[in-house]
Coordinates of C-alpha atoms in Angstrom, one line a residue:
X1 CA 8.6 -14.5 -12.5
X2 CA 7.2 -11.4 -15.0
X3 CA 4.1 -10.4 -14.3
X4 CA 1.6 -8.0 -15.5
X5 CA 1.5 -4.0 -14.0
X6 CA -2.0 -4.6 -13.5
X7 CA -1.5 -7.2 -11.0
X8 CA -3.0 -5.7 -7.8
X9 CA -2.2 -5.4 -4.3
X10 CA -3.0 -8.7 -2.3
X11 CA -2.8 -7.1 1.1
X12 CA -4.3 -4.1 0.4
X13 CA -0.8 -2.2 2.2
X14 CA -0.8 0.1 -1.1
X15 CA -3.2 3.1 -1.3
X16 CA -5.5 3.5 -3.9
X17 CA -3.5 5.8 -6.5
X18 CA -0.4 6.3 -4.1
X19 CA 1.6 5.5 -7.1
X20 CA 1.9 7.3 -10.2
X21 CA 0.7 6.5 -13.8
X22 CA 3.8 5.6 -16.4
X23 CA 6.2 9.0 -16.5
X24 CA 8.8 7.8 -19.0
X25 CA 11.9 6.0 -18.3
X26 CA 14.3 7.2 -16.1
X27 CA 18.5 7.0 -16.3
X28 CA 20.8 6.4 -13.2
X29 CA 22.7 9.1 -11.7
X30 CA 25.1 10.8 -14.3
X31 CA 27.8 10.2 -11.8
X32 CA 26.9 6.2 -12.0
X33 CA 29.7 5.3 -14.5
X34 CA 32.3 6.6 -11.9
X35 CA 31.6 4.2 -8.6
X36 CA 30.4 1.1 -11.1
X37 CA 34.3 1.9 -12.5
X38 CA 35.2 2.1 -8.4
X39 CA 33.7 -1.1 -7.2
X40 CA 35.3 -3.0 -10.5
X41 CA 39.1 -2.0 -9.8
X42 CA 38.6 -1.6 -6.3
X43 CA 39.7 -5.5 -5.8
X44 CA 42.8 -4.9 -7.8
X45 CA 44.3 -1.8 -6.1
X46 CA 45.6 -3.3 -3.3
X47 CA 47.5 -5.6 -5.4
X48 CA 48.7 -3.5 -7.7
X49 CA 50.6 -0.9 -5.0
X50 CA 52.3 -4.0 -3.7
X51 CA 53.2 -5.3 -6.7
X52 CA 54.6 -1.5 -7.7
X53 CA 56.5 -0.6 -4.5
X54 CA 57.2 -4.1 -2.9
X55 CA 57.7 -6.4 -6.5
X56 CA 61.2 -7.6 -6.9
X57 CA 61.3 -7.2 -10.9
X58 CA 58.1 -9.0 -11.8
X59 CA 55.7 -7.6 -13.7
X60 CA 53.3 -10.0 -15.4
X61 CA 51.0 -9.7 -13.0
X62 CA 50.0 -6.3 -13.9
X63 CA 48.8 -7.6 -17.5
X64 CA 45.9 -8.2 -15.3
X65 CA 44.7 -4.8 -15.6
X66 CA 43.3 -5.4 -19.3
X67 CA 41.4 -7.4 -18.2
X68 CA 40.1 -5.4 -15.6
X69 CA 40.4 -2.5 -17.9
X70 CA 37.8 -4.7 -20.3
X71 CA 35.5 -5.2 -17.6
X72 CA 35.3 -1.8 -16.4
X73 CA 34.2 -0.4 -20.0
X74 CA 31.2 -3.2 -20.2
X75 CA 30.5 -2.0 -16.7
X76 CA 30.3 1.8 -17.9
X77 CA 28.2 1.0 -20.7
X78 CA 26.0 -1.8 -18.6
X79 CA 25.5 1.1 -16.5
X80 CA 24.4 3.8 -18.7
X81 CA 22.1 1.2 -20.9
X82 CA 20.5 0.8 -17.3
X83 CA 16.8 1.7 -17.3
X84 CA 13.6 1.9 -15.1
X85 CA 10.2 3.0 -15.2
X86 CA 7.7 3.7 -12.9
X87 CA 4.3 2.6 -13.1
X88 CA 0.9 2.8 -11.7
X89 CA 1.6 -0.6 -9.1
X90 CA 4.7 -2.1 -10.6
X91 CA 8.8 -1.0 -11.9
X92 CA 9.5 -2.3 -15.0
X93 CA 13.3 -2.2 -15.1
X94 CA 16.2 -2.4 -18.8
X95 CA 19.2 -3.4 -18.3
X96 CA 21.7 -5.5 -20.3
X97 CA 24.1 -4.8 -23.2
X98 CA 24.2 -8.0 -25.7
X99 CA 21.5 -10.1 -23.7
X100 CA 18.8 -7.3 -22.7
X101 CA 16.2 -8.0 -20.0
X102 CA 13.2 -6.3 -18.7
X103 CA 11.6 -7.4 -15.4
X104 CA 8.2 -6.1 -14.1
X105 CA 8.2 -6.0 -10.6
X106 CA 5.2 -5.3 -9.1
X107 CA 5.5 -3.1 -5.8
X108 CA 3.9 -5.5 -3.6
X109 CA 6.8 -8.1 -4.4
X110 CA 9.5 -5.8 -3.1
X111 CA 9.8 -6.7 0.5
X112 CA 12.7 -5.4 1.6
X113 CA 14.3 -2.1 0.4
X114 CA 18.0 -1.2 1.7
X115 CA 20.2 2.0 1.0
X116 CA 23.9 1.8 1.2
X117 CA 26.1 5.1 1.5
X118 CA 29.6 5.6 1.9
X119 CA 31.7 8.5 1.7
X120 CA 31.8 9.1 -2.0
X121 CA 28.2 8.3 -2.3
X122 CA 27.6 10.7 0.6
X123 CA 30.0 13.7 -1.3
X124 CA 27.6 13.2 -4.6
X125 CA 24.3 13.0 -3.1
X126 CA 24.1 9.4 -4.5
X127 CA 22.8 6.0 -3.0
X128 CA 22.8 2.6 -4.0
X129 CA 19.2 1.2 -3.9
X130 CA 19.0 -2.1 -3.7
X131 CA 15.3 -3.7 -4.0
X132 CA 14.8 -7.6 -2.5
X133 CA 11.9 -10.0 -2.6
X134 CA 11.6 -12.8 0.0
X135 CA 12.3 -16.2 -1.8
X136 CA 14.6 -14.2 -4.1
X137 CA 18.4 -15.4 -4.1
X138 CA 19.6 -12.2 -5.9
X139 CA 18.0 -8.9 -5.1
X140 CA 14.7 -8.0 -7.8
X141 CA 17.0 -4.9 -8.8
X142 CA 19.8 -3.1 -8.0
X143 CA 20.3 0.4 -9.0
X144 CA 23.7 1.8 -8.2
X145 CA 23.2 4.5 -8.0
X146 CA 20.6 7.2 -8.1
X147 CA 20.3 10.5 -6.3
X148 CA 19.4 10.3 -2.6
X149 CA 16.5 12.1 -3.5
X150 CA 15.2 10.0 -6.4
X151 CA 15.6 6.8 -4.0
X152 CA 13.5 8.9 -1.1
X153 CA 11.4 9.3 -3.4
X154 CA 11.1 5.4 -4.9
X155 CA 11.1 4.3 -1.1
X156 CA 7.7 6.0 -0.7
X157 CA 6.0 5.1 -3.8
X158 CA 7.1 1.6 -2.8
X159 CA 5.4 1.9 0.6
X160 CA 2.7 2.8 -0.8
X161 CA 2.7 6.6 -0.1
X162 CA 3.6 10.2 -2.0
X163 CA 3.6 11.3 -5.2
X164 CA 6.4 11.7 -8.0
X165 CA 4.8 15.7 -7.7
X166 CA 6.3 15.1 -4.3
X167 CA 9.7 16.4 -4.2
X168 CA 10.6 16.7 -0.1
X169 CA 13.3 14.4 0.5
X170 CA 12.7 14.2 4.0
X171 CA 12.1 11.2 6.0
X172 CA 8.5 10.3 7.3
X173 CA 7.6 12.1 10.4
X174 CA 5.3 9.4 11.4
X175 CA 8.5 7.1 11.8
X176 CA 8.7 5.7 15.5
X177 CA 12.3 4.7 17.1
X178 CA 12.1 1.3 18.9
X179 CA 15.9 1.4 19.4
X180 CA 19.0 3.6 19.3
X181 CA 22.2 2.0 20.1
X182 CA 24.6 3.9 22.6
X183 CA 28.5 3.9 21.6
X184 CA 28.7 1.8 24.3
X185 CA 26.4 -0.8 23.3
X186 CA 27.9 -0.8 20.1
X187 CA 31.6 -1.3 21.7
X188 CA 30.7 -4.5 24.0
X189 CA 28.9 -5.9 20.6
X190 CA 32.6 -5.7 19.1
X191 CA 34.3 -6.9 22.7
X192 CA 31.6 -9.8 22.2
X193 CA 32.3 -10.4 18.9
X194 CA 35.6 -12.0 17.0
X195 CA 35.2 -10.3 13.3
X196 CA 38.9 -9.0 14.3
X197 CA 40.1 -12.9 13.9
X198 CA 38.8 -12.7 10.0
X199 CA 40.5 -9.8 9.2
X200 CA 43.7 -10.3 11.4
X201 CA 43.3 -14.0 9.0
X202 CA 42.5 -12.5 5.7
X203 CA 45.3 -9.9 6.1
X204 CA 47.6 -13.0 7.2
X205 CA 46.9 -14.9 3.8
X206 CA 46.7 -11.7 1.5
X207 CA 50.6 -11.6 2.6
X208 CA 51.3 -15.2 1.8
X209 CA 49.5 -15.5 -1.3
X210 CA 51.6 -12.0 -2.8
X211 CA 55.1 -12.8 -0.8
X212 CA 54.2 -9.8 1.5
X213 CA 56.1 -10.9 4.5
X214 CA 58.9 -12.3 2.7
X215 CA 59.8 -8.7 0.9
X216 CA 59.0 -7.3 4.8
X217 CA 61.7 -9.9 6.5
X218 CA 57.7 -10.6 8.7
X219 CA 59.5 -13.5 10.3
X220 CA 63.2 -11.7 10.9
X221 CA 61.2 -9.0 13.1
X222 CA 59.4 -11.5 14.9
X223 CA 62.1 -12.9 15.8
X224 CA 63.7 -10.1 17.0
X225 CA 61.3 -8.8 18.8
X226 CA 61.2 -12.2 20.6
X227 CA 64.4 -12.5 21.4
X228 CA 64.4 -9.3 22.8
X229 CA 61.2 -9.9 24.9
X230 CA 63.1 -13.0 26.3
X231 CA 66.4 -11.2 26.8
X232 CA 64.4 -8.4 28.9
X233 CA 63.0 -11.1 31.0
X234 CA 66.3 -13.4 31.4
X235 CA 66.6 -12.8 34.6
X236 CA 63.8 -14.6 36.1
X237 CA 65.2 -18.0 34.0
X238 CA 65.2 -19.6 30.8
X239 CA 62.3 -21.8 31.3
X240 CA 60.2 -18.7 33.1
X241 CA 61.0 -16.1 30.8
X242 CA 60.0 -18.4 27.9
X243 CA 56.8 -18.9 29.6
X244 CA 56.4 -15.1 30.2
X245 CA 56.9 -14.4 26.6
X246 CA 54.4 -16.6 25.5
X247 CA 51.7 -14.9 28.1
X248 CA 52.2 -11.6 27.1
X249 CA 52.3 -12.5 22.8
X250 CA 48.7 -13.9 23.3
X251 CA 47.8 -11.5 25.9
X252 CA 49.1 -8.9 23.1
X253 CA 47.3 -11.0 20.0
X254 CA 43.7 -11.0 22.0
X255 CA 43.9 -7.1 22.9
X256 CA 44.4 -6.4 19.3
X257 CA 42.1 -9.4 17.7
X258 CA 39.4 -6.9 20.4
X259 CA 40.7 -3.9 19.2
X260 CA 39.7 -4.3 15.7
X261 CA 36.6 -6.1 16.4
X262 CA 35.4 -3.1 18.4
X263 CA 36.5 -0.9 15.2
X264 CA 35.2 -2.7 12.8
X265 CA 31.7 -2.9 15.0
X266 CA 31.8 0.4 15.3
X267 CA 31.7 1.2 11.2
X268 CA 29.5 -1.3 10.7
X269 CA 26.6 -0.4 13.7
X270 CA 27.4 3.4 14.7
X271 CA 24.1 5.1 15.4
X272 CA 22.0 1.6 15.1
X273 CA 18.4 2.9 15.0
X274 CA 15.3 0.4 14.8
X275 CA 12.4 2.5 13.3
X276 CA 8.6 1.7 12.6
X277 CA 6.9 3.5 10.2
X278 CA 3.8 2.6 9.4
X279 CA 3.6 -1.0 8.6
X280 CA 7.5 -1.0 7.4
X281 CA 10.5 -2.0 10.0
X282 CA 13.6 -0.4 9.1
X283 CA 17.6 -0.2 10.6
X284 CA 20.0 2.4 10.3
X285 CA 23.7 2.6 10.9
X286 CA 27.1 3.2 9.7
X287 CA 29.9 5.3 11.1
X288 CA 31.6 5.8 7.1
X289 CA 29.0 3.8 5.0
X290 CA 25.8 4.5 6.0
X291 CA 22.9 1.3 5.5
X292 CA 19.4 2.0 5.6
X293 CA 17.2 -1.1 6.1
X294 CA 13.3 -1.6 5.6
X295 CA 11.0 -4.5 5.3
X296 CA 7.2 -4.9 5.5
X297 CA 6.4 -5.9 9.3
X298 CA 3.6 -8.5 8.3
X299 CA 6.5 -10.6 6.0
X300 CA 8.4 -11.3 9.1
X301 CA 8.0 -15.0 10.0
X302 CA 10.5 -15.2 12.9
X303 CA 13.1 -13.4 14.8
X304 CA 16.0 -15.3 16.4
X305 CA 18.1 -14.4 19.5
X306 CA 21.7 -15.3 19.8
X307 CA 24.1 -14.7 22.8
X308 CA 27.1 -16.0 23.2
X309 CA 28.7 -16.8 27.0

């Protein structure tokens, strides 16, 4: 729901003046165009190298890409008619191309505030800021992307502290860490865990649904490599070995279902910090994509522990 810039603080957690009066609208990053282009043909890639060194002479499928080729150019200009401006206790945000929209958000609705940076975004300087609200089902904005220093500089004025003057991009000195997660911690998370199973399952029916395994001769090897397993332990009997080669398949299939849950743990939750600054609670971690977390501490209405046997 719009509301006015003049709307003021109900809980008082914003100094008086911390934000700055209206500066003019601001642009994304110059280098936006090129990761909104990215995250709109990044679903297509992988198709599209199977279809060009694993296809069998079909080629239809690849009349996809004007589609996506469509999409991408409304994402480019989306992206570059993308506009925000900060005010005194609100961020009145322009976007759209045919059907434009502007939103005034004041700061004391933006309750959460997270950061997401992966390699590319690291190698530009670049974030993507997204800004959330508690009862929202869509995030109040999302900004992708704008320099690292430009969304340092947001966070502040959104916790009520800095100036735009300001131009340090470093991170509050007042910040206090509750918790750093070891490596270790961070591996018997993934031991504990079973996100291996979704991807061993996704990568399972990504290879169904585009005849991977077929143009592969998948079930050929496996059979092979059965067979041989059961031929090295023939001499223990048919009914043994049979047995034996079960074992050791799902022995096999758990170590590696573990495997990449511990990997894919240890992207997600490498150097997990829990910091408290102020009256803000905030996570950080990432081993290649780096997420940066924060909510106001007095919006939390519960926390819930899970652990499984």
């Amino acid at each position: 729901m719009a509301t006015t810039p003049s709307e003021s603080d109900p809980e008082g957690s914003l100094e008086p003046n911390a934000a700055p009066p209206d500066d003019g609208e601001r642009r994304l990053h110059p280098f936006s165009w090129l990761f909104v282009l990215i995250n709109k043909l990044r679903p297509m890639l992988f198709p599209v190298l199977l279809l060009l060194f694993l296809g069998r002479g079909e080629r239809w499928e690849l009349y996809g890409l004007l589609g996506a080729l469509v999409l991408s150019l409304y994402s480019l200009a989306y992206s570059f008619s993308f506009r925000y401006r900060i005010g005194r206790d609100s961020l009145v945000v322009r976007e759209g191309i045919f059907n434009r929209t502007v939103r005034d958000i004041p700061f004391a609705r933006i309750q959460n505030i997270v950061q997401n940076r992966n390699l590319l975004h690291r190698l530009f300087a670049v974030t993507e800021l997204r800004l959330e609200s508690a009862g929202g089902a869509k995030p109040e904005a999302v900004m992708s992307v704008i320099s690292a220093k430009e969304a340092r500089l947001l966070e502040r004025l959104l916790h009520g502290r800095g100036a735009v003057g300001d131009e340090s991009g470093s991170e509050s000195a007042s910040s206090t860490v509750l918790h750093a997660a070891e490596l270790g911690e961070v591996i018997r998370y993934g031991l504990s865990s079973n996100r291996g199973a979704v991807l061993v399952g996704a990568v399972f029916a990504a290879g169904w649904q585009l005849q991977l395994w077929e143009s592969l001769q998948f079930g050929t090897a496996m059979r092979w490599a059965f067979g041989s397993l059961a031929s090295a332990l023939g001499g223990v009997g048919d009914w043994l070995a049979t047995l034996l080669t079960g074992i050791i398949v799902v022995l096999s299939m758990m170590v590696l279902l573990k495997a990449l849950s511990v990997l894919m743990c240890v992207l997600s939750h490498y150097g997990f910090r829990l910091e408290l600054d102020g009256e803000r609670i905030g996570t950080r971690s990432g081993l290649l994509t780096r997420r940066h977390a924060s909510a106001n501490l007095s919006k939390l209405q519960r926390v819930l522990l899970s652990q499984s046997w």
